[in-house]
Short mmCIF file of C-alpha atoms in Angstrom, two decimals:
data_model
loop_
_atom_site.label_atom_id
_atom_site.label_comp_id
_atom_site.label_asym_id
_atom_site.label_seq_id
_atom_site.Cartn_x
_atom_site.Cartn_y
_atom_site.Cartn_z
CA GLY A 1 28.24 -8.00 33.77
CA GLU A 2 25.33 -7.22 31.48
CA ALA A 3 23.49 -10.08 29.83
CA VAL A 4 24.42 -10.90 26.26
CA HIS A 5 21.31 -11.59 24.21
CA VAL A 6 21.54 -13.78 21.15
CA ALA A 7 18.99 -14.28 18.37
CA TRP A 8 19.07 -16.54 15.35
CA VAL A 9 16.87 -18.13 12.71
CA THR A 10 16.31 -21.80 11.97
CA GLU A 11 14.68 -23.22 8.86
CA GLU A 12 11.94 -25.80 9.28
CA ALA A 13 10.06 -28.14 7.02
CA GLY A 14 7.17 -26.86 4.96
CA GLY A 15 8.70 -23.44 4.23
CA TYR A 16 8.67 -22.15 7.81
CA SER A 17 11.39 -20.28 9.72
CA SER A 18 11.62 -19.84 13.48
CA ILE A 19 13.22 -16.92 15.32
CA TRP A 20 15.00 -18.00 18.50
CA HIS A 21 16.30 -16.11 21.52
CA ALA A 22 18.68 -17.04 24.31
CA VAL A 23 21.03 -15.40 26.83
CA PHE A 24 24.73 -16.18 26.48
CA ASP A 25 26.65 -17.04 29.65
CA PRO A 26 30.29 -16.05 28.98
CA GLU A 27 31.63 -17.97 31.97
CA ALA A 28 29.91 -21.25 31.13
CA ARG A 29 30.19 -20.49 27.42
CA SER A 30 26.65 -21.70 26.90
CA LEU A 31 23.22 -20.42 25.97
CA GLU A 32 20.60 -20.15 28.71
CA SER A 33 16.91 -20.86 28.09
CA PRO A 34 16.91 -20.94 24.29
CA ALA A 35 13.33 -20.69 23.04
CA PRO A 36 11.49 -19.79 19.79
CA VAL A 37 9.66 -16.48 19.88
CA ALA A 38 7.99 -16.49 16.45
CA THR A 39 7.45 -18.82 13.51
CA LEU A 40 7.06 -17.36 10.01
CA ARG A 41 5.89 -18.94 6.79
CA MET A 42 8.56 -18.15 4.19
CA ILE A 43 6.91 -18.84 0.87
CA ARG A 44 8.92 -18.68 -2.33
CA GLY A 45 10.13 -15.16 -3.05
CA LYS A 46 9.87 -14.02 0.58
CA VAL A 47 12.92 -13.06 2.64
CA LEU A 48 13.47 -12.49 6.36
CA GLN A 49 15.51 -9.46 7.45
CA GLY A 50 16.97 -9.69 10.95
CA PRO A 51 16.36 -10.27 13.74
CA ALA A 52 18.01 -7.42 15.61
CA VAL A 53 18.27 -8.04 19.36
CA GLY A 54 19.05 -6.15 22.55
CA GLY A 55 18.26 -6.21 26.25
CA ILE A 56 16.30 -3.67 28.34
CA GLY A 57 15.94 -4.33 32.05
CA THR A 58 14.83 -7.90 32.53
CA GLN A 59 13.57 -8.32 28.99
CA ALA A 60 14.97 -8.72 25.50
CA VAL A 61 13.75 -6.91 22.39
CA LEU A 62 13.78 -8.63 19.01
CA ALA A 63 12.85 -6.83 15.78
CA TRP A 64 12.64 -8.14 12.22
CA SER A 65 10.83 -7.75 8.93
CA THR A 66 9.60 -9.99 6.13
CA GLY A 67 8.79 -9.07 2.56
CA GLN A 68 9.17 -9.94 -1.08
CA ARG A 69 12.65 -10.59 -2.41
CA MET A 70 12.03 -8.96 -5.78
CA GLY A 71 9.58 -6.52 -7.40
CA VAL A 72 9.95 -3.20 -9.14
CA SER A 73 8.16 -1.31 -6.37
CA GLY A 74 7.69 -4.04 -3.78
CA ALA A 75 8.76 -3.92 -0.17
CA PHE A 76 12.34 -5.07 -0.85
CA ASP A 77 13.35 -3.38 -4.07
CA VAL A 78 13.45 0.38 -4.59
CA PRO A 79 14.13 2.36 -7.76
CA ASP A 80 17.25 4.50 -7.87
CA GLY A 81 15.30 7.72 -8.17
CA GLY A 82 12.41 9.22 -6.27
CA GLY A 83 8.74 8.57 -6.50
CA GLY A 84 6.22 6.62 -4.54
CA ILE A 85 3.55 4.00 -5.00
CA SER A 86 -0.06 3.85 -4.02
CA ARG A 87 -1.09 2.14 -0.80
CA GLU A 88 -3.27 -0.30 -2.74
CA THR A 89 -0.33 -1.30 -4.98
CA LEU A 90 1.93 -1.78 -1.98
CA ASN A 91 -0.52 -4.06 -0.19
CA ALA A 92 -1.16 -6.02 -3.38
CA GLN A 93 2.57 -6.68 -3.78
CA GLY A 94 2.99 -8.10 -0.30
CA GLY A 95 4.31 -5.06 1.53
CA GLY A 96 1.37 -4.58 3.85
CA LEU A 97 1.57 -5.23 7.56
CA GLY A 98 -0.21 -7.75 9.71
CA GLN A 99 -2.01 -7.37 13.00
CA ALA A 100 -0.77 -7.19 16.58
CA GLY A 101 -1.42 -9.63 19.38
CA SER A 102 0.09 -12.81 17.89
CA PRO A 103 0.88 -15.77 20.16
CA VAL A 104 4.12 -17.71 19.95
CA GLY A 105 4.20 -19.78 16.80
CA GLN A 106 1.55 -17.78 14.90
CA ARG A 107 2.17 -17.76 11.16
CA LEU A 108 2.94 -14.11 10.45
CA GLY A 109 2.32 -12.29 7.18
CA ASP A 110 4.48 -9.71 5.43
CA GLN A 111 5.32 -7.15 8.10
CA ALA A 112 7.88 -5.57 10.38
CA ALA A 113 7.46 -6.42 14.02
CA TYR A 114 9.10 -6.61 17.43
CA VAL A 115 8.57 -8.73 20.51
CA LEU A 116 9.46 -8.31 24.18
CA VAL A 117 10.88 -11.51 25.68
CA PRO A 118 10.94 -11.72 29.49
CA HIS A 119 13.85 -13.30 31.34
CA THR A 120 11.47 -16.01 32.55
CA PRO A 121 10.22 -17.92 29.49
CA ALA A 122 6.52 -17.34 28.75
CA THR A 123 4.15 -19.57 26.87
CA THR A 124 2.60 -16.65 25.02
CA LEU A 125 4.31 -13.56 23.64
CA THR A 126 2.74 -10.60 21.88
CA ILE A 127 4.04 -9.70 18.43
CA HIS A 128 3.79 -5.92 17.89
CA PRO A 129 3.74 -4.56 14.31
CA LEU A 130 5.99 -1.61 13.55
CA SER A 131 3.22 0.18 11.69
CA ASP A 132 0.34 2.60 12.11
CA GLU A 133 -2.00 4.63 9.91
CA GLU A 134 0.94 6.52 8.34
CA VAL A 135 3.73 3.94 8.34
CA ILE A 136 2.06 1.21 6.31
CA ALA A 137 5.07 -1.00 5.41
CA VAL A 138 8.86 -1.22 5.64
CA TRP A 139 11.90 -1.68 3.43
CA ARG A 140 14.68 -4.01 4.55
CA GLY A 141 15.29 -4.89 8.15
CA PRO A 142 15.15 -2.66 11.24
CA ARG A 143 18.26 -1.70 13.22
CA LEU A 144 18.22 -1.63 17.00
CA GLN A 145 20.25 0.20 19.65
CA ILE A 146 19.99 0.06 23.45
CA GLU A 147 20.41 2.95 25.91
CA GLY A 148 19.63 2.21 29.55
CA ASN A 149 16.20 0.60 29.78
CA ARG A 150 15.07 1.78 26.36
CA ALA A 151 15.52 0.28 22.92
CA TRP A 152 15.54 2.43 19.79
CA ILE A 153 14.46 0.89 16.49
CA ILE A 154 15.22 2.67 13.22
CA LEU A 155 13.98 1.59 9.81
CA SER A 156 13.09 2.79 6.33
CA GLY A 157 9.32 2.71 6.10
CA TRP A 158 6.65 3.32 3.49
CA VAL A 159 4.89 6.42 4.82
CA GLN A 160 1.44 7.34 3.57
CA ARG A 161 1.55 10.87 2.12
CA HIS A 162 -1.72 12.03 0.60
CA ALA A 163 -2.45 9.60 -2.26
CA SER A 164 0.88 7.73 -2.33
CA ALA A 165 3.46 6.11 -0.06
CA ARG A 166 7.13 7.12 0.10
CA LEU A 167 10.17 5.70 1.83
CA GLN A 168 11.07 7.74 4.90
CA ILE A 169 13.20 7.19 7.99
CA VAL A 170 11.09 6.02 10.93
CA LEU A 171 12.13 5.78 14.58
CA ALA A 172 10.46 3.83 17.38
CA SER A 173 11.32 3.63 21.07
CA VAL A 174 10.54 0.60 23.20
CA ASP A 175 10.75 0.25 26.99
CA GLU A 176 9.63 -2.55 29.27
CA GLU A 177 6.02 -1.40 28.90
CA GLY A 178 6.07 -1.49 25.10
CA ARG A 179 6.38 0.91 22.14
CA SER A 180 5.77 4.63 22.72
CA GLY A 181 5.01 5.41 19.09
CA LEU A 182 6.52 5.86 15.64
CA THR A 183 8.34 9.08 14.74
CA ILE A 184 8.75 9.96 11.05
CA VAL A 185 12.18 11.56 10.80
CA THR A 186 12.21 12.62 7.13
CA LYS A 187 9.73 14.10 4.67
CA THR A 188 11.61 13.80 1.39
CA TRP A 189 10.46 13.16 -2.16
CA SER A 190 13.29 10.71 -2.86
CA PRO A 191 13.56 7.49 -0.81
CA SER A 192 15.58 7.48 2.41
CA LEU A 193 17.43 4.17 2.68
CA TRP A 194 19.78 2.05 4.82
CA PRO A 195 19.43 3.93 8.12
CA ASP A 196 21.61 3.30 11.16
CA LEU A 197 21.54 4.74 14.65
CA ALA A 198 23.85 5.39 17.59
CA VAL A 199 22.65 6.34 21.08
CA GLY A 200 24.90 8.24 23.51
CA GLY A 201 25.02 7.73 27.24
CA ASP A 202 23.13 10.99 27.72
CA GLY A 203 20.33 9.82 25.43
CA THR A 204 21.51 11.78 22.37
CA LEU A 205 20.47 10.11 19.12
CA ARG A 206 22.69 10.19 16.05
CA ALA A 207 21.30 8.77 12.82
CA THR A 208 22.58 8.43 9.29
CA TRP A 209 21.09 7.15 6.03
CA LEU A 210 21.45 7.31 2.25
CA GLU A 211 19.40 9.24 -0.30
CA PRO A 212 19.71 8.75 -4.09
CA ILE A 213 20.62 11.85 -6.09
CA GLY A 214 20.55 10.26 -9.56
CA ASP A 215 23.05 8.60 -11.92
CA ASP A 216 23.59 5.76 -9.40
CA LYS A 217 24.93 8.25 -6.86
CA TYR A 218 23.88 8.62 -3.22
CA GLN A 219 24.41 11.23 -0.57
CA ILE A 220 25.02 10.44 3.09
CA VAL A 221 22.70 12.30 5.45
CA VAL A 222 23.48 12.80 9.15
CA ALA A 223 21.03 13.89 11.85
CA SER A 224 21.28 14.26 15.61
CA THR A 225 19.21 15.39 18.57
CA ALA A 226 22.21 17.13 20.18
CA PRO A 227 21.70 20.92 20.51
CA GLU A 228 25.09 21.67 18.94
CA ALA A 229 24.23 19.47 15.97
CA LEU A 230 20.92 21.23 15.49
CA GLU A 231 22.73 24.57 15.53
CA ALA A 232 25.36 23.38 13.05
CA LEU A 233 23.15 21.42 10.67
CA GLY A 234 20.01 23.55 10.81
CA GLY A 235 16.47 22.69 11.75
CA PHE A 236 15.23 21.71 8.27
CA ARG A 237 16.47 20.92 4.79
CA LEU A 238 15.24 22.60 1.65
CA VAL A 239 14.85 19.22 -0.05
CA GLU A 240 12.17 18.28 2.48
CA TRP A 241 10.16 21.40 1.67
CA VAL A 242 10.60 20.77 -2.04
CA GLY A 243 9.47 17.17 -1.51
CA GLU A 244 6.28 18.27 0.24
CA ILE A 245 5.51 20.80 -2.51
CA ALA A 246 6.12 18.16 -5.19
CA THR A 247 3.85 15.67 -3.42
CA VAL A 248 1.00 18.18 -3.23
CA GLY A 249 1.59 19.11 -6.87
CA PHE A 250 1.33 15.52 -8.06
CA ASP A 251 -1.83 15.03 -6.00
CA ILE A 252 -3.37 18.04 -7.75
CA MET A 253 -2.36 16.57 -11.11
CA GLY A 254 -4.08 13.35 -10.07
CA LEU A 255 -7.29 15.25 -9.41
CA LEU A 256 -6.98 16.99 -12.77
CA SER A 257 -7.00 13.59 -14.44
CA PHE A 258 -10.72 13.48 -13.66
CA ALA A 259 -11.26 16.63 -15.75
CA PRO A 260 -12.18 14.73 -18.97
CA LEU A 261 -14.77 12.75 -17.03
CA VAL A 262 -16.35 15.82 -15.47
CA LEU A 263 -16.19 17.82 -18.70
CA GLY A 264 -17.43 15.16 -21.13
CA TRP A 265 -19.94 13.29 -19.02
CA ILE A 266 -21.46 16.11 -17.00
CA ILE A 267 -20.66 19.67 -18.05
CA LEU A 268 -20.96 19.46 -21.84
CA PRO A 269 -24.29 17.54 -21.97
CA LEU A 270 -25.81 19.85 -19.37
CA GLY A 271 -24.54 22.83 -21.31
CA LEU A 272 -26.16 21.57 -24.49
CA VAL A 273 -29.46 21.06 -22.68
CA LEU A 274 -29.39 24.57 -21.20
CA VAL A 275 -28.55 26.11 -24.57
CA GLY A 276 -31.36 24.14 -26.23
CA THR A 277 -33.81 25.37 -23.61
CA PHE A 278 -33.23 29.03 -24.50
CA VAL A 279 -32.57 28.93 -28.25
CA SER A 280 -35.31 26.56 -29.47
CA PRO A 281 -37.70 28.92 -31.37
CA SER A 282 -40.54 26.40 -31.47
CA GLY A 283 -40.67 25.83 -27.72
CA VAL A 284 -39.77 22.84 -25.64
CA ARG A 285 -41.93 20.48 -27.71
CA GLY A 286 -40.41 21.54 -31.03
CA TRP A 287 -38.03 19.44 -33.06
CA GLN A 288 -35.14 21.79 -32.22
CA ALA A 289 -35.48 21.06 -28.49
CA ILE A 290 -35.70 17.32 -29.18
CA ALA A 291 -32.56 17.60 -31.34
CA TRP A 292 -30.63 19.32 -28.52
CA LEU A 293 -31.80 16.63 -26.11
CA GLY A 294 -30.73 13.89 -28.53
CA VAL A 295 -27.26 15.37 -29.05
CA ALA A 296 -26.77 15.67 -25.28
CA ALA A 297 -27.85 12.04 -24.80
CA LEU A 298 -25.51 10.81 -27.56
CA LEU A 299 -22.61 12.78 -26.04
CA GLN A 300 -23.34 11.26 -22.64
CA LEU A 301 -23.35 7.76 -24.16
CA ALA A 302 -20.12 8.41 -26.09
CA CYS A 303 -18.37 9.52 -22.91
CA LYS A 304 -19.71 6.49 -21.08
CA ARG A 305 -18.36 4.22 -23.81
CA PHE A 306 -14.87 5.75 -24.02
CA LEU A 307 -14.33 6.67 -20.36
CA PHE A 308 -15.98 3.58 -18.83
CA PRO A 309 -16.02 0.91 -21.57
CA ALA A 310 -16.76 -1.78 -18.97
CA LEU A 311 -20.17 -0.18 -18.36
CA LEU A 312 -21.04 -0.24 -22.08
CA PRO A 313 -19.38 -3.26 -23.69
CA LEU A 314 -20.28 -3.59 -27.35
CA GLY A 315 -18.70 -6.97 -28.02
CA PRO A 316 -19.64 -9.93 -30.22
CA ASP A 317 -22.01 -11.36 -27.60
CA PRO A 318 -25.54 -10.06 -28.44
CA ALA A 319 -26.90 -10.88 -24.98
CA GLU A 320 -24.15 -8.92 -23.25
CA THR A 321 -24.60 -5.97 -25.62
CA ALA A 322 -28.37 -5.94 -25.02
CA LEU A 323 -27.85 -6.08 -21.27
CA SER A 324 -25.39 -3.17 -21.38
CA LEU A 325 -27.87 -1.11 -23.43
CA LEU A 326 -30.78 -1.87 -21.09
CA PRO A 327 -30.10 1.07 -18.68
CA THR A 328 -29.89 3.45 -21.64
CA LEU A 329 -33.19 2.24 -23.06
CA LEU A 330 -34.86 2.52 -19.65
CA GLY A 331 -33.59 6.08 -19.28
CA ALA A 332 -34.79 7.00 -22.77
CA GLY A 333 -38.19 5.45 -22.08
CA LEU A 334 -38.63 7.29 -18.79
CA ALA A 335 -37.61 10.59 -20.41
CA TRP A 336 -40.14 10.00 -23.25
CA ILE A 337 -42.95 9.24 -20.76
CA TYR A 338 -42.16 12.46 -18.90
CA TRP A 339 -42.03 14.39 -22.17
CA ARG A 340 -45.45 13.13 -23.29
CA ARG A 341 -47.33 13.21 -19.97
CA VAL A 342 -46.31 16.62 -18.61
CA GLU A 343 -48.11 19.63 -20.07
CA LYS A 344 -45.05 21.90 -20.02
CA PRO A 345 -42.02 19.65 -19.78
CA LEU A 346 -38.58 21.01 -18.99
CA LEU A 347 -35.70 20.02 -21.24
CA LEU A 348 -33.35 19.83 -18.26
CA ALA A 349 -35.75 17.56 -16.36
CA ALA A 350 -36.13 15.23 -19.35
CA TYR A 351 -32.36 14.91 -19.65
CA GLY A 352 -32.12 14.37 -15.90
CA PHE A 353 -34.55 11.44 -16.12
CA PHE A 354 -32.50 9.95 -18.97
CA ALA A 355 -29.01 10.42 -17.51
CA GLY A 356 -30.01 9.61 -13.93
CA THR A 357 -31.82 6.41 -14.85
CA ASP A 358 -28.98 5.33 -17.12
CA ALA A 359 -26.35 5.92 -14.42
CA ILE A 360 -28.27 4.22 -11.60
CA PHE A 361 -29.31 1.17 -13.59
CA SER A 362 -25.82 0.85 -15.09
CA LEU A 363 -24.50 0.36 -11.58
CA PHE A 364 -27.20 -2.17 -10.73
CA VAL A 365 -26.85 -4.13 -13.98
CA MET A 366 -23.12 -4.02 -14.75
CA LEU A 367 -21.35 -3.47 -11.43
CA PRO A 368 -22.30 -6.87 -9.92
CA ARG A 369 -21.04 -8.57 -13.09
CA LEU A 370 -17.74 -6.66 -12.94
CA LEU A 371 -17.27 -7.56 -9.28
CA TRP A 372 -18.09 -11.19 -10.02
CA ALA A 373 -15.56 -11.24 -12.85
CA ALA A 374 -12.89 -9.69 -10.59
#
């Protein structure tokens, strides 16, 4: 008969856990060639999901995931409603994935992964992450089904969509040569959770999962690759189109959040300078032109203070305040030198010297200090 593959986890000293694999002999009622395939460091708050195991040809496939046990938007806790999180937030909370090519016993980070175990024990195995540029993390453990010489792995993964990541159903196929790629099954705004998979003898895939619909209620979603199922269920769902439209809409809203910065720090001061250039009756050297230039400079400084207070800290420390004002004083000095030395100075050029010098030197003076503090 077919080999029965068994996988289990043992806890070790120092907060480590080992994933083991063996083949069960039903006649002898014993395990053949038990061996560890991976060792993971399970720090406090981390949990191991799996492993799932199956056999393809002369090899076994083991798949598992690790992640944080708790967290409002971490890899192992999902809000009831929709919404996503940024890729940076996900990685910071321990949901990011590690690298491929790990030998047996390598201490793995937070990730979902699989390994191919040959029938003949090997001293080195390659740990393959279940991730790519789009699927950047997972939620819960993967499920695994075998059909012929191919293993199918289904999971709920954080999929990068524009500026955020959302939980979608992800499918991977593995043969004796390795993984053929990740297929993103859903494109919904709300998270797709708890997937499971069945594979028919003819290779037909049938998947099901849950999607929250609010008020602690969930709907069961069914999908299949069978032609009759496609005809009965339809080729797409309206909720997926709505989800894509909502994602694009929120990305546009994110871009609009930069409107105060662009308006207050760039457009309004430049507008004041242009108006002053044409309405000053006494020419560019008159007091009216200087007044327009001063108002534009004060507006630029006010926007710098309120939009980027870290670049212009006015705290109790006199040395820090003087250092933060140094770029502004340099810009004002350079603008004054231009104004006095040029026979016919341009108001726009004078403001450009001031604002440009202030911006460049602010980065040189304050940015290294901010990075050092971080």
